[in-house]
Amino acid sequence: MTEQTEKQIGLQDILEGMIRRKFLVLIPLVFFIMLGAWLYFVLPRYYEATTLIIVQPQEIPSSYVESTVSIPIEERVRTLSQEVMSRSHLEKIILEMNLYSNARRKGTPMDILVENMRKHIKVEIGGARGARNQVSSFSITFRGRDPQKVADVTNKIASLFIDSNLRLRAREATETTHFLENQLANLKKLLEIQEQKIKDYKNKYMGELPEQLQTNLSMITSLQTRLESLQSSLSDAMDRKLLIQQQLGQEGGVAPAATFTQRQQRISELRARLENMKTRYTPEHPEIKMLEEQIKKLESTPEKKEEAMLSPHVVELKNQLAAATIEIKSLQKDINNIKSKIKYYQKRVENTPKREQELAGLTRDYDITQRNYQSLLDRVFEAKMAENLERRQQGEQFRVVDLALPPQSPVSPDMRRLAFISIILGILSGTGMVLLLEYMDTTVRSVTQLEQWTRGLPCITAIPFAPTAFDLRRRKLRSILYIGIIIAIVALGTWGIVYSSMHHIVIDVPISRFL
């Protein structure tokens, strides 16, 4: 047992064993070759049909109409693949083209058939790249057992891709237009709100706005000029009054003059009060009537008595003095009004920088919104043109270059691949059997093996094996048996091939997909 465990088998030993046990190598080899040949005849024939679809650019140059559909071709094809290979589409194709009729008769669920069909559809993106380094073509391949149906299904799937692409582009263009229109409506509302804010602000601060600054300054200048004129007139009136008073004093009618002057001042005061009251009340007001009675009393008899006592020149001076007094009061009133107006316009001018800053903020926001609105308005117009382009099918489209034709030869099973696998399996099986038997064989066949087994003890001499007549006869019978087995395998395999061909036997096993 220890000797068997320590036995070493080299490549030379394996080759010699394969030659010595050649029938053990030939039998598995012939078996797997015949099995491969039989599988080639009984496995289902699968055919593939392929159609090539190119991406055709839009007919109108993009410099005139820019498409709003910007999804890359790769992503779009993947999206369309999910849509086209959905259950609803594939089930419709299965029923229209009578696919998997045997499986449907056996009651196979439609979900399984749809999934099986989905596995047999292959979409490959590739080919030359066009503008912007985008893929310019892709291919659609379908695998099935009926060459004509395979071609028809492939062309049907291609047409679904083309139709779905048109719908997808039209839908995306429409959605883009609707989105931009909604954004435009929102921006228009914002623009109107900002316009109303500016309008309300200008109405609220009318007179303090930047564009009215020059008008306010002009008004101030005009009022100041008017003020200077009134002040000059006031100074002249006061000088004239003083002069009249001096002349009255020189005439010797000081006492009467003083009495006359007091009476005139009183009348002037009452008249001023009367004018002021008339601006606030109606003529029927009791105070107005009372003032009018007082003025009449002062202007009646006493004046005549005083005038009878005075000379005509003095009376004239008194009248001039009264007129000067009235003029002075009127000028003072006008001056006060002018000063109030100047303060009013100066306050406007002082508030103008503040209003200018506040209005600049409102105007800046309005200008930005207006520019955005105009830009978005242009984009909406372009989006509508692009949408019209897609609806007329003048945008980027898919076009079939090569229609799928019924294939002439199956792609599965592949004879060369099947033969290669059969030969490899046969050789490996035979070699494995030889290796196992050689490892279990305790026969010493060379001096080297003997020295290995005896752990280095030298061999004095070697006597060749001399087979007996019984050994030769047994070897011959064994060879005949092996040859008979090989012939039986070949005969059985040939019969299986002929029988399967005559009765159209087809065995659909999962391994057929790889052959």
Steps between C-alpha positions, in 0.01 A plus 500: 500500500791723577661416169185592308480826685858586417465405133571791268358521148668727248401620155700223340312242706166652393595494130621140525181406685284665228683303233474182701129560577413662168155344492412669829581830329325415172173378654417830687623698202274312257213515748516878540550553127189296423315675783597837353389389153168379638452825694567697184204327333258503795570843649264775375625725222515864601521776242590863548391798294653845542391843383713814507347832601683830451433832670402745228560868591216749478423635155506869595844629611531541875617858447140583400307272736669350806343178624386494861556123526851466638504140627812314375444219253625233740259604774215540255555152354503351850176680581340384176620144564316493831186632333512275192587188699222554749250223560221673307706541182659154507171326578340679206783385270472141625130489425518685167782287360397173664827453686557211743182333379597158641577644841173693503306187411666324793377777730830673565430828683535814290743649752748220429460542124549876523810456714636240256440733206664788687813286545509432126500873412837672492553873447859603436603865498805575293623592160657823388450809712350808350488862608576576866657155528158333522415152380361510148358148471388191690388149407209278606534121495236237569555126540240237420435166327308618193722702261208692348344582836839601635537756220140623537532541876829687462345743252196540725718586798694748284176673398398518866831666581446757224140576600585515869789734430269738310247495782771544762653799324159660439401444863826645632471801270141559615593463866788743452266754341243462779768536765639816342149644457426440869829663595417791270157546662656502848764747389233723343311511830819591681570771242151647544542499879831684471349748253217572746752545783689760297176675405376508861837626619502784247144598589584498870811713467393718210715816496798333672599278208840529332352612168327789683816631665569757231141624514523540878829688471349726238202569726731583791698738282182665376360531852824645631494758224141581588595519869777746431259714299241497778759579764616794293141620461448459876805707574379774266153497657642527851724788395205675339290451814773646715528798270124564514504482877780759509305731268191474720705596802633806326145615405410541866220256496670258719212439737240474233748312288563260780128458550450458133788254475368290785156497345646395164711229660192372679305494176788316326515242775125446483514469121783245523301296750195528276692371199638215704154408630353505151747233389371269772132593544202606293388870480206416731726410789433710816862604549528617140189716542633640829832596340323667212291711750812609689672605179194705396490680837868593480464626146189715580462830688829522697693502175297791369551691824874445491515589135311824571760590761797415268633666188463328163877435480496322835201295394690394186803397705281296733347319206847426363609375841203265520570367150868443587401312813266273305767441235759408763271241657416353160867479407584335832228245441628425148856470631391246761318300235805503273726386783263212578505392136880520490522276806254261338705470181828484694360202691419336166856555382642363827290182468591444133826300564313265733220453248755449225669220695171328585370539147828366359450177696148458367606589147799265512280205596251601232770522231638158592153348490426672170820365343420152628147532368622603154757221495239246607258638241760435229554149633126430494489610138794272417341213694177537303695492174685189618170340604354574157813350346456177697128479423576524129764228544773726368721465806759238579363157407588131491518349155542134405799450272488122462172317539526165674490212250424133574833342603628214284692310767447453873726656758433223751607228539846588366650185341858605554444596860306178566773288337771678696317449830432133419865427417624683809256311724597168339873560542462625856280203595741246349800669654330507838423128484860420398637720777278331759595148385868587488484637850328185629726262301773343721686341213870595475565591140848655517820511703422860595167403656671220690764734642229747600305231679810360678613846605825503306613135522705419187358254245751231400326378184162519316328210326246592226140379535434183298124461437357152491256366243218566745609861538510547123157342457349713776654813348351414162155440645520829686588684178208335320270604785617860486461512124152356534412768754625769264300352211191477721538863603536609138206284392280621784592860433434463128164337566410780743591764243301330222201434725493854635526644151220282365264575790607866538584454863607825667634517853503851643735504796656802671846401376388564143531876558875463538547279193 
